Tab-separated table of C-alpha atoms in Angstrom:
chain	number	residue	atom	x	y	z
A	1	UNK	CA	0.000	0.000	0.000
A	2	UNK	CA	1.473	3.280	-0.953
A	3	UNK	CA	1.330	6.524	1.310
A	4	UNK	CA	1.011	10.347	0.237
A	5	UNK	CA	3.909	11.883	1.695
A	6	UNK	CA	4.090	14.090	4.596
A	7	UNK	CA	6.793	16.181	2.832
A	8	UNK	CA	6.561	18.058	-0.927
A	9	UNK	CA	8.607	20.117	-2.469
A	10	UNK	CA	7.023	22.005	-5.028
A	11	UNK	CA	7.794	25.462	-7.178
A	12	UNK	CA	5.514	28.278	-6.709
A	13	UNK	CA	5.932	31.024	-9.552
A	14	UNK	CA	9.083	32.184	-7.969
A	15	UNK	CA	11.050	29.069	-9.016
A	16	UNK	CA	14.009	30.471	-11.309
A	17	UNK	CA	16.408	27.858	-12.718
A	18	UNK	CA	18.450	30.104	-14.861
A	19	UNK	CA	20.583	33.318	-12.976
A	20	UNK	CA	23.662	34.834	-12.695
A	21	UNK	CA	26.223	34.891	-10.393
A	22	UNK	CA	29.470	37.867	-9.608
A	23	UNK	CA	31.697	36.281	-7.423
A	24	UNK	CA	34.474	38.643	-5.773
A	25	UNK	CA	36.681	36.927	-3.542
A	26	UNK	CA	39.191	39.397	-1.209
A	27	UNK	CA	42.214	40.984	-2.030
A	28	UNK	CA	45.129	40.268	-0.541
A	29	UNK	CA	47.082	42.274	2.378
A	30	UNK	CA	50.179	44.379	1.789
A	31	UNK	CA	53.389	43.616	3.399
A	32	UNK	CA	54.920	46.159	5.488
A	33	UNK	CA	58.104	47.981	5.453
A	34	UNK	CA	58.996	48.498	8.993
A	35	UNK	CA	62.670	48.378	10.847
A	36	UNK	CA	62.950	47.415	14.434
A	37	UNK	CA	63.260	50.429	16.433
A	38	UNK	CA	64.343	49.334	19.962
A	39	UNK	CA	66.769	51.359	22.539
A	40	UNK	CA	70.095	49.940	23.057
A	41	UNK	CA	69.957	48.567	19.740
A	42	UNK	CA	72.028	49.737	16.649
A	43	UNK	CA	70.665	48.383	13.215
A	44	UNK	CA	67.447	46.509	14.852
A	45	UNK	CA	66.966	45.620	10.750
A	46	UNK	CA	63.750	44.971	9.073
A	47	UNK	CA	60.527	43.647	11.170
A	48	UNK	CA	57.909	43.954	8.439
A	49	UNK	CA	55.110	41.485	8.639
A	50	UNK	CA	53.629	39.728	5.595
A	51	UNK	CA	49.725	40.458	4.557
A	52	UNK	CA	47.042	38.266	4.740
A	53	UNK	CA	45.480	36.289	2.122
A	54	UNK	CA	41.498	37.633	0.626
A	55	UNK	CA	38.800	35.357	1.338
A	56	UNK	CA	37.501	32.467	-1.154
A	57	UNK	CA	34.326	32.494	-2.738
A	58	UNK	CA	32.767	28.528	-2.424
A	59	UNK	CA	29.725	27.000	-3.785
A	60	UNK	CA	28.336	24.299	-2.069
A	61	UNK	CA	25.307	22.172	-3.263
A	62	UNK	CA	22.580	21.441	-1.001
A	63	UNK	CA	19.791	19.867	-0.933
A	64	UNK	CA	17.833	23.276	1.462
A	65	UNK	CA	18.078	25.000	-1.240
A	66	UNK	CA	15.777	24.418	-4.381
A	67	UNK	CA	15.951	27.357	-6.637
A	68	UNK	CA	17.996	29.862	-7.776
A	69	UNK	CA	15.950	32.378	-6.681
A	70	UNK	CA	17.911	34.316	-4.484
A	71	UNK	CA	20.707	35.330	-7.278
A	72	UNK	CA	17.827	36.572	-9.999
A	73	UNK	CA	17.409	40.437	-7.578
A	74	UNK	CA	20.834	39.750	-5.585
A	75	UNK	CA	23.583	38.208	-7.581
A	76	UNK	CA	26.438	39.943	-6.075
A	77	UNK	CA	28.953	37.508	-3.319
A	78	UNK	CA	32.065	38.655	-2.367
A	79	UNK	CA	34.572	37.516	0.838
A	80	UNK	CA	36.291	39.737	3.080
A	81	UNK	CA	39.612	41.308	2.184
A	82	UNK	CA	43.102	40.119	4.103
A	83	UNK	CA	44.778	42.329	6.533
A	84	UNK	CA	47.884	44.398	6.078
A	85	UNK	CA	50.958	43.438	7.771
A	86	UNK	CA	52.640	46.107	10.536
A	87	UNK	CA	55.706	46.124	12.118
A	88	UNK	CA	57.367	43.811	14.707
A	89	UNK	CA	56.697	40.999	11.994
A	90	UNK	CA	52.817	40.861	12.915
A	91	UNK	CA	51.172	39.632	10.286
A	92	UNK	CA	47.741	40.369	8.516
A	93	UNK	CA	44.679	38.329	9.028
A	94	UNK	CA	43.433	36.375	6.771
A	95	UNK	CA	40.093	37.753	5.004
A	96	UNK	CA	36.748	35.232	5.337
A	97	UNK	CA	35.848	32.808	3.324
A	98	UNK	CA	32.194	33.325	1.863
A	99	UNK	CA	29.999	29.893	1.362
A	100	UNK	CA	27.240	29.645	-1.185
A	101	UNK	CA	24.887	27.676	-1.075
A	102	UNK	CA	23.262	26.367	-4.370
A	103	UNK	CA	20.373	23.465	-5.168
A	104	UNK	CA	21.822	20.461	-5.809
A	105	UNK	CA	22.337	19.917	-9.501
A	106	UNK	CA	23.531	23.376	-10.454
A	107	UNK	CA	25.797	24.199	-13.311
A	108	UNK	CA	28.106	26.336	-13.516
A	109	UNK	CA	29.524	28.166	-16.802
A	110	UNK	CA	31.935	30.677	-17.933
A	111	UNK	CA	31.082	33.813	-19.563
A	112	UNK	CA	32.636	32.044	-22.833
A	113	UNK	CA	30.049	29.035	-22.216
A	114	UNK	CA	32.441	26.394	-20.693
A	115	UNK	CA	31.424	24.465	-18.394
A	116	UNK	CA	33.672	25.277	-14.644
A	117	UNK	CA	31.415	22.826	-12.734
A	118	UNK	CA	28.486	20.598	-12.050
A	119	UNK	CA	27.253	20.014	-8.581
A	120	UNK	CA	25.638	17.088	-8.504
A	121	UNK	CA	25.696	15.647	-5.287
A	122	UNK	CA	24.767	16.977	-1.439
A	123	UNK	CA	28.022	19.165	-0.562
A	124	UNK	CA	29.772	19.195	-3.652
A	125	UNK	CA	32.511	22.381	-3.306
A	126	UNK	CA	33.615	24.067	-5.491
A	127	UNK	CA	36.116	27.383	-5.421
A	128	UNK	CA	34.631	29.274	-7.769
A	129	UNK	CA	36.719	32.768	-6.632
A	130	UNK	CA	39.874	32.681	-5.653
A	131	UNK	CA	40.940	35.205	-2.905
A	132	UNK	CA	44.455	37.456	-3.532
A	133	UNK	CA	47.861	36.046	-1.488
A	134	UNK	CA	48.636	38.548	0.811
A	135	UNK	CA	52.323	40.681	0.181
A	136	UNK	CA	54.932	39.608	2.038
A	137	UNK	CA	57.293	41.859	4.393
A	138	UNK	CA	60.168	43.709	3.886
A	139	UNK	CA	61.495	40.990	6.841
A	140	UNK	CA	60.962	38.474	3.994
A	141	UNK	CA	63.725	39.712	1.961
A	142	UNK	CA	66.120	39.944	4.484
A	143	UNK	CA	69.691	38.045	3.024
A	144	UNK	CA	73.477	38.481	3.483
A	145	UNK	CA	73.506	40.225	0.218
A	146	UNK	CA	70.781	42.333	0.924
A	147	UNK	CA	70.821	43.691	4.618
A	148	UNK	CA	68.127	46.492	4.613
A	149	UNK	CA	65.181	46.004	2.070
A	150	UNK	CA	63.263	49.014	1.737
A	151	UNK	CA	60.690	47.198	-0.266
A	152	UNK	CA	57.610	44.442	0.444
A	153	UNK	CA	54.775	43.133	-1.899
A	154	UNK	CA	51.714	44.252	-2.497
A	155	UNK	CA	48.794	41.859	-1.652
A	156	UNK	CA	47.434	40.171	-4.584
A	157	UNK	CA	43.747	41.206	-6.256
A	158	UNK	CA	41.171	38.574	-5.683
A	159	UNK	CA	39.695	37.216	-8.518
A	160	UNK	CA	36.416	38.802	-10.146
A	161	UNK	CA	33.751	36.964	-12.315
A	162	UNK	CA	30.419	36.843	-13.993
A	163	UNK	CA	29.482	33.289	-14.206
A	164	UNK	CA	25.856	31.760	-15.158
A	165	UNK	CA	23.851	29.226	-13.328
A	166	UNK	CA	21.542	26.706	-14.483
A	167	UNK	CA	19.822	23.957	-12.288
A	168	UNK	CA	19.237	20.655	-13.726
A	169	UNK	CA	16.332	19.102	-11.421
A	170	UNK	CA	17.548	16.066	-9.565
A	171	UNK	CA	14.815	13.856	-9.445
A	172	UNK	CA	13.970	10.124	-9.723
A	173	UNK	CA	11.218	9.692	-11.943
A	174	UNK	CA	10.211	11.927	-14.482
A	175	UNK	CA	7.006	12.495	-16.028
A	176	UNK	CA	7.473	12.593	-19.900
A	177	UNK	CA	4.469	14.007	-22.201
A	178	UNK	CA	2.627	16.386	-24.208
A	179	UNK	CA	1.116	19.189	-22.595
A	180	UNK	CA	-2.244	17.965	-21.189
A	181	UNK	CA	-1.443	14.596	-21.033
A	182	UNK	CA	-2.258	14.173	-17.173
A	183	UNK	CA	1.077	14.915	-15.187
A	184	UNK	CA	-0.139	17.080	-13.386
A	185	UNK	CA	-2.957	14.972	-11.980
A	186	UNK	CA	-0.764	12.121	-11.683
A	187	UNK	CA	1.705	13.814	-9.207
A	188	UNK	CA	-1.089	15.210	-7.752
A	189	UNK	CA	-2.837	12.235	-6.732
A	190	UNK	CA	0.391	9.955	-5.453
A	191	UNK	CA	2.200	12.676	-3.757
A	192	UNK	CA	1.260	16.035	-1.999
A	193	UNK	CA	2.803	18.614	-4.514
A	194	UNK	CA	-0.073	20.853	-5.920
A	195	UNK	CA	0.532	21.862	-9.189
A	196	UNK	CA	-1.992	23.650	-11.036
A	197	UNK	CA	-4.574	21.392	-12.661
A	198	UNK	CA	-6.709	21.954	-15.942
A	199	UNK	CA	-7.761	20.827	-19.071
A	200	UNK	CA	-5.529	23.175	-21.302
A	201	UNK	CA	-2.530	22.695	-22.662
A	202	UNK	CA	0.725	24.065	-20.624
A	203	UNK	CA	-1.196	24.576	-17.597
A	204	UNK	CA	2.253	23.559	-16.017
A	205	UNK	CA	4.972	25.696	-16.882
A	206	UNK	CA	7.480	25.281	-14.397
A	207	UNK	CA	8.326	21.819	-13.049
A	208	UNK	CA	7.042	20.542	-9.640
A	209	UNK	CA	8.476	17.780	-7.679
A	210	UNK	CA	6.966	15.025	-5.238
A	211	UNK	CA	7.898	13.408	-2.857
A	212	UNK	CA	5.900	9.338	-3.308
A	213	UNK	CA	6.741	7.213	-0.324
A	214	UNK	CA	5.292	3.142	-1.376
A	215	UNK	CA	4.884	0.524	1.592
A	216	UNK	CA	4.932	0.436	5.409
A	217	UNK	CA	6.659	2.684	7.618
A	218	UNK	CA	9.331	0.064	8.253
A	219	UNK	CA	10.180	-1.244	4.236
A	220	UNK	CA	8.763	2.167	2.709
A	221	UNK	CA	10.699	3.349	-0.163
A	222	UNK	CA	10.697	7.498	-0.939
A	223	UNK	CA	11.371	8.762	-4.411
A	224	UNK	CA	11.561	12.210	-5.927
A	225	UNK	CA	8.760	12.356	-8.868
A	226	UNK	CA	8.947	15.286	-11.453
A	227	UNK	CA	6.578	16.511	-13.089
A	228	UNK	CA	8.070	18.378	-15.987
A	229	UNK	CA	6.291	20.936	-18.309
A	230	UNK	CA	4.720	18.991	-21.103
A	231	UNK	CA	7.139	18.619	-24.514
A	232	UNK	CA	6.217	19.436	-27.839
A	233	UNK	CA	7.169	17.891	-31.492
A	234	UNK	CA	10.283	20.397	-32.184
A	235	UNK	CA	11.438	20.583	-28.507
A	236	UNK	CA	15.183	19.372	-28.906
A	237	UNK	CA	15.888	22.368	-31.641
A	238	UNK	CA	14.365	24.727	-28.345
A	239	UNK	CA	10.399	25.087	-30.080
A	240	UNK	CA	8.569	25.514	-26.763
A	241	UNK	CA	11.157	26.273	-24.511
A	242	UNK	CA	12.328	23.043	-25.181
A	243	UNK	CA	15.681	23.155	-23.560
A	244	UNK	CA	14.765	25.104	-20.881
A	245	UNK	CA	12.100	21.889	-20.084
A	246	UNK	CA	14.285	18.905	-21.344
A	247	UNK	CA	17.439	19.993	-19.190
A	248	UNK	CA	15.438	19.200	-15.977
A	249	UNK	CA	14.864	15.254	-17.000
A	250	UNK	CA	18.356	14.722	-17.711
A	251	UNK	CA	19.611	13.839	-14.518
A	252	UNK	CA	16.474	11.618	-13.735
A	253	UNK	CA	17.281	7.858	-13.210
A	254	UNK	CA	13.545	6.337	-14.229
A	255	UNK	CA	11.644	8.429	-17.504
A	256	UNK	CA	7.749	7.949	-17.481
A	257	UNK	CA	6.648	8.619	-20.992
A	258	UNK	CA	2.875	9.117	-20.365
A	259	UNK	CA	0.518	8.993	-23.470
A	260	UNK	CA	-2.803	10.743	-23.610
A	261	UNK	CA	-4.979	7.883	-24.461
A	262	UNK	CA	-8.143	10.475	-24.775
A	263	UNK	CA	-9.669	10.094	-28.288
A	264	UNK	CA	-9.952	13.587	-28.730
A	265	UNK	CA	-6.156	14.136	-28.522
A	266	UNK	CA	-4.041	15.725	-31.094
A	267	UNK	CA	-2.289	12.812	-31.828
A	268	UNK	CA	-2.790	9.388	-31.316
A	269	UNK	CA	-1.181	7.424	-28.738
A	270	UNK	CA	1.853	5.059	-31.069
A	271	UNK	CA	2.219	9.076	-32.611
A	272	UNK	CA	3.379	10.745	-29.150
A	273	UNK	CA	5.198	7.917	-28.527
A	274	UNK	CA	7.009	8.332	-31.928
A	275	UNK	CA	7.299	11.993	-31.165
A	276	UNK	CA	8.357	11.848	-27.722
A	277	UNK	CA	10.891	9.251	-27.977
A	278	UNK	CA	12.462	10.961	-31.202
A	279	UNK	CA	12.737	14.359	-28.989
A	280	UNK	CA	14.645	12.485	-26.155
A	281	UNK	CA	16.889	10.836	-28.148
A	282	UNK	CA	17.688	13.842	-30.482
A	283	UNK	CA	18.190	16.210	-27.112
A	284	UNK	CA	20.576	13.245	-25.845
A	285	UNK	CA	20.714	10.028	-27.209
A	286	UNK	CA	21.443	8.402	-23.576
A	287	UNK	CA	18.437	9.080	-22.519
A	288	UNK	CA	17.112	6.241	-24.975
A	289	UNK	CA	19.210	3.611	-23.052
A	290	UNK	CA	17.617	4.788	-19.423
A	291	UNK	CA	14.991	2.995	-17.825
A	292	UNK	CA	11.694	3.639	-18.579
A	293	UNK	CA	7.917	2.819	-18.347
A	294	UNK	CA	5.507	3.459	-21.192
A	295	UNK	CA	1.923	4.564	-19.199
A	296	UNK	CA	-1.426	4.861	-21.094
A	297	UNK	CA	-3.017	8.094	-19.018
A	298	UNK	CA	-6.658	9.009	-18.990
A	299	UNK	CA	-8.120	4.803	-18.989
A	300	UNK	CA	-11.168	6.485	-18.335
A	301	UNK	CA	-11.723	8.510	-21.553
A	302	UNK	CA	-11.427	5.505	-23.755
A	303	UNK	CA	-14.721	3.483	-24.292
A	304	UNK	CA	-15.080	0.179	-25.493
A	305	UNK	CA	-12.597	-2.830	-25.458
A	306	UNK	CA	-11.398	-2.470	-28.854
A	307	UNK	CA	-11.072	1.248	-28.526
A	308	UNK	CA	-8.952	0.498	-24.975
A	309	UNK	CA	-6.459	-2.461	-26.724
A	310	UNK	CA	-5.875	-0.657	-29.959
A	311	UNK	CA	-4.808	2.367	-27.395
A	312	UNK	CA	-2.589	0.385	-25.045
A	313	UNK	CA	-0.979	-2.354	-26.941
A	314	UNK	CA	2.437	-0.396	-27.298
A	315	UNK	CA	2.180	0.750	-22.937
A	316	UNK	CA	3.527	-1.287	-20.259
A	317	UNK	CA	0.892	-0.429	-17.801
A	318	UNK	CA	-2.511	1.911	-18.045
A	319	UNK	CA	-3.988	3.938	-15.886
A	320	UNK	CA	-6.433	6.994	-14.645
A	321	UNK	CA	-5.533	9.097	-12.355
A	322	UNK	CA	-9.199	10.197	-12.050
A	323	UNK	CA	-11.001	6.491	-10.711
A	324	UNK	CA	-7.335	5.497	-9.322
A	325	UNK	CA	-7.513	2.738	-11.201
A	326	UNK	CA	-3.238	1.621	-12.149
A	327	UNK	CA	-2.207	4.107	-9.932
A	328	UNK	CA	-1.079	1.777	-6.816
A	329	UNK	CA	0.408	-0.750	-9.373
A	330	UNK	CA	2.842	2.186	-11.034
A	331	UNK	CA	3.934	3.489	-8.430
A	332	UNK	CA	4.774	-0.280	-6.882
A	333	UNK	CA	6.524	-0.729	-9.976
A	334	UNK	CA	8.711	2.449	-10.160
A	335	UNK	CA	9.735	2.152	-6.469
A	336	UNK	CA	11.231	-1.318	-7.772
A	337	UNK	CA	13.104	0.565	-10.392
A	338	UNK	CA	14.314	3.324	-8.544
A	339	UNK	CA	15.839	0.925	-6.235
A	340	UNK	CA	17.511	-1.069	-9.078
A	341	UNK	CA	18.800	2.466	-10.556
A	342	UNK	CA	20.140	3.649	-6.803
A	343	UNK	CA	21.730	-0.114	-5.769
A	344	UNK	CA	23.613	0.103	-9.430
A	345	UNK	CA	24.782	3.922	-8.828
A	346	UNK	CA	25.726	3.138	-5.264
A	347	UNK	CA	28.363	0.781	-6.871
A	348	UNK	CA	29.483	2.978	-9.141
A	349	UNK	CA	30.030	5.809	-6.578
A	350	UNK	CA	32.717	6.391	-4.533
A	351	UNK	CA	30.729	7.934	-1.714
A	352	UNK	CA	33.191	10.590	-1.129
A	353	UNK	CA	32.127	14.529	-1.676
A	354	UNK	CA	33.867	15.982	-4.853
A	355	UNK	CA	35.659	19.090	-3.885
A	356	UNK	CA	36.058	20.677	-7.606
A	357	UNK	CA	39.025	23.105	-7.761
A	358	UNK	CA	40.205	25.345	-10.727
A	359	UNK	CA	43.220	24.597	-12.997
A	360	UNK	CA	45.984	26.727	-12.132
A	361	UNK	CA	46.460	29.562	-14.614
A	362	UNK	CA	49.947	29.837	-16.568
A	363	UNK	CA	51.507	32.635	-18.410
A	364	UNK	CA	50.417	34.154	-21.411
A	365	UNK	CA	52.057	36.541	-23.927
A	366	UNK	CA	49.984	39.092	-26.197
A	367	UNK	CA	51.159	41.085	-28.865
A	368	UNK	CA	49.020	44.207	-27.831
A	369	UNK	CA	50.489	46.831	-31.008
A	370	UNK	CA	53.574	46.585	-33.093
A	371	UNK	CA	56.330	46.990	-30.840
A	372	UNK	CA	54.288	46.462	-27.442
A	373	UNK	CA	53.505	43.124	-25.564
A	374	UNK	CA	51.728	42.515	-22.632
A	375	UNK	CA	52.827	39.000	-20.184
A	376	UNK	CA	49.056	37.764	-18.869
A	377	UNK	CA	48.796	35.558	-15.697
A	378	UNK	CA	48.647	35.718	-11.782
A	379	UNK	CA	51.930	34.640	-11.396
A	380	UNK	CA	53.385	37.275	-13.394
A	381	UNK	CA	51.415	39.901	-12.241
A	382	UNK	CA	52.779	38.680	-8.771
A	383	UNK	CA	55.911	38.525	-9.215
A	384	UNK	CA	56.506	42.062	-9.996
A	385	UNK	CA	53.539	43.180	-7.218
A	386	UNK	CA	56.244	45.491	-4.705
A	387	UNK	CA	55.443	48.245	-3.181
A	388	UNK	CA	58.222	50.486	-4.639
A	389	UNK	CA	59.686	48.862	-8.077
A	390	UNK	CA	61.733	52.379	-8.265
A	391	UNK	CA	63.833	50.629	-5.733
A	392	UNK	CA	66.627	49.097	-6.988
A	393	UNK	CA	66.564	45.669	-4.881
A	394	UNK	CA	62.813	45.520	-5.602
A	395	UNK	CA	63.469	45.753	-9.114
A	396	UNK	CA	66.297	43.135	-9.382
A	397	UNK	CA	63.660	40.808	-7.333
A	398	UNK	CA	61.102	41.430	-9.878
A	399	UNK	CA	63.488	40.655	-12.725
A	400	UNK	CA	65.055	37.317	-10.894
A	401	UNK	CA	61.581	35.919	-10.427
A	402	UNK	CA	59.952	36.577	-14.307
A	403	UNK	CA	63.226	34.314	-15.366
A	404	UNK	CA	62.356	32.118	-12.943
A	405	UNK	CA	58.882	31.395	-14.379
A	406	UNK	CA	60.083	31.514	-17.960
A	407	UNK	CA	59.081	34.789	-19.092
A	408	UNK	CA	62.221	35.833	-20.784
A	409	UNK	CA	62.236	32.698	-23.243
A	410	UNK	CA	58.209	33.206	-23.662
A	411	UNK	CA	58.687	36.658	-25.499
A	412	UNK	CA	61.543	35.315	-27.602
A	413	UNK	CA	59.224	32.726	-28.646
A	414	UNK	CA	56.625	35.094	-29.438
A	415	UNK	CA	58.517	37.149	-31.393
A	416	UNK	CA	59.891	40.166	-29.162
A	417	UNK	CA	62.306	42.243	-30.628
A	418	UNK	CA	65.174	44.269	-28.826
A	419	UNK	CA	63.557	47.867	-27.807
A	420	UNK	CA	60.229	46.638	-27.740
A	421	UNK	CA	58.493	47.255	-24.845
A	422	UNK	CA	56.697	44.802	-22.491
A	423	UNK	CA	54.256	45.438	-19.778
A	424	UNK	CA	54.034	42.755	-16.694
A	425	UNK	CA	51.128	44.166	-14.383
A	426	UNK	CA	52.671	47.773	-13.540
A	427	UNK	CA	55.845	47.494	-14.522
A	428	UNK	CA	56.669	48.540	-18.235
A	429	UNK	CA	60.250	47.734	-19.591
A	430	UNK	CA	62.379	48.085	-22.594
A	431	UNK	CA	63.453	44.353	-24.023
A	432	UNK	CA	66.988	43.757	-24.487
A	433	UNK	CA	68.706	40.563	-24.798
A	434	UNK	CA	71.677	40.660	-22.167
């Protein structure tokens, strides 16, 4: 015997699965220059402590959160910047992290349209701004060559970005039809999401989920139902706000494909099932090789025998979500599936959360006009960050580290030519080979 559930989660008209997201993370602390001033002692040195590092900006899936509402008004997150360094080698605190939480299933995309990551499962991370490294202190460059450096580093800029979000509903069972083929009804009547109900098409036009709970409360078994806006012939090329619906069935481990067996349809039953199948596979041919049931909806409309086996021959199961009649013995059925799907993808997984983390950035050289290039990269841009490049030891630092990270043989490869000049960050120079 199946139970309604207790618990639904269903989308009112402020469910947004499409937003955008700026993510600042914080900038990184200056080092200080500061020199040990104590009494009774003659050349204390330098004391300057480094800066702390800028705060990270994290995304986190979870399963509280079920829209994306909150970023369509409000899309602005940003951490908290480090602290400077001071004297007496204190050092800078480190600016806060800021956590963002997202419904699981989000995906995340570059301005460019490349995918940076998919959250797909309950506390999935992933750093989607990296805070700045905070400067280090003139104490830092304390050597026996160099006794008094009058120069420390600048804390790093955190990283800014525009990024857009998309949630891919993470559901179970999917409900698969054309508009007004009774999804609506059926999630209705075997969970306790209320979705609005008539007989027109695309009364639904944002998906709703249920939560169906099947058996006792000792061996019950709780799936996620979805019931997704209904799908018309053309959907895969985007007619109907096709992708915008299909996205949301992608991640679902069971597919219902329910067929309007009403003879006053627009197209007979073996028809949507042509149709719907072709739109599935044509969106993403995997989603031919999932599980799925084929359901005759609306029993009730059909009169006479021959009318009822000529409509059902090519369904697994009918039903009508009106008398209740097939109802109990579907939802029976998918439990056993979904518990197939799950034992088979519990396998698979690992079980451990996927902390996603970018790919470090390298260094980059563009010809920005004849006779002027321009080196591209955090850790070029860092290594000439000092407070005072005017300063000679500063400068020979600055120099030491760019050969260091190849930056010398990178603009010979691209083409430099003696008195060109180069910009790293804000330090502009006149090439020369030495």
């Amino acid at each position: 015997m199946f139970l309604l559930s207790l618990l639904s989660w269903f989308f009112m008209s402020g469910f947004v699965d499409q937003a955008q997201l700026h993510a600042r993370a914080g900038d990184g602390g200056a080092g200080a220059v500061s020199w040990r001033r104590e009494a009774h002692v003659d050349r204390g040195g330098p004391d300057g402590g480094d800066g702390g590092h800028g705060g990270d900006v994290w995304l986190v899936a979870s399963v509280n959160q079920s829209s994306l509402l909150g970023f369509r008004d409000h899309p602005h997150r940003r951490a908290t910047d480090g602290v400077h360094g001071s004297g007496q080698k204190r050092h800078g605190a480190r600016g806060k992290d800021i956590v963002v939480p997202v419904p699981v299933g989000t995906v995340v995309r570059d301005a460019d349209g490349a995918v940076q990551c998919d959250l797909a499962g309950d506390g999935d991370r992933f750093m989607i701004a990296e805070g700045g490294q905070g400067g280090r202190g003139n104490a830092r460059f304390l050597s026996n060559r160099r006794r008094a450096p009058a120069f420390a580093e600048q804390g790093e800029k955190g990283q800014e970005r525009w990024l857009d979000m998309e949630l891919k509903l993470m559901a179970d069972v999917a409900l698969v039809g054309f508009p007004n083929a009774g999804k609506s009804t059926l999630i209705s009547t075997v969970s306790a999401a209320k979705p609005k109900i008539a007989n027109y098409p695309f009364t639904t036009l944002e998906p709703h989920l249920g939560v169906v709970r099947v058996g006792g409360a000792r061996d019950n078994t709780e799936f996620v139902m979805a019931d997704i806006p209904g799908l018309v012939e053309g959907a895969a090329e985007g007619k109907g706000l096709g992708h915008r619906f299909l996205r949301h069935i992608e991640r679902a481990r069971v597919l219902v494909v329910l067929l309007d067996l009403d003879p006053l349809a627009e197209h007979a039953a073996s028809e949507q099932l042509r149709i719907l199948l072709g739109e599935l596979g044509n969106y993403q041919p995997e989603m031919l090789d999932r599980p799925r049931l084929i359901v005759g909806s609306k029993e009730d409309m059909v009169e006479g025998e021959a009318e009822v086996e000529a409509g059902t021959e090519m369904c697994d199961m009918v039903l009508s979500s009106v008398t209740g009649h097939g109802v109990r013995a579907l939802v029976e059925k998918l439990a056993v599936m979904v518990q197939e799907v799950r034992a088979t993808a519990a396998i698979v997984a690992s079980g451990v959360v996927v902390t996603h983390r970018p790919v470090p950035e390298g260094v980059d050289v563009q010809r920005v006009a004849p006779g002027e290039w321009r080196v591209l990269g955090r850790v070029a841009e860092r290594a000439v960050a000092f407070s005072d490049l005017n300063d000679d030891g500063a400068l020979a630092e600055a120099v030491k580290r760019l050969r260091r990270l190849g930056v010398d043989r990178a603009l010979a490869r691209a083409g430099v030519r003696d008195g060109d000049e180069v910009t790293v960050g804000n330090m502009t120079f006149t090439w020369g080979e030495q």
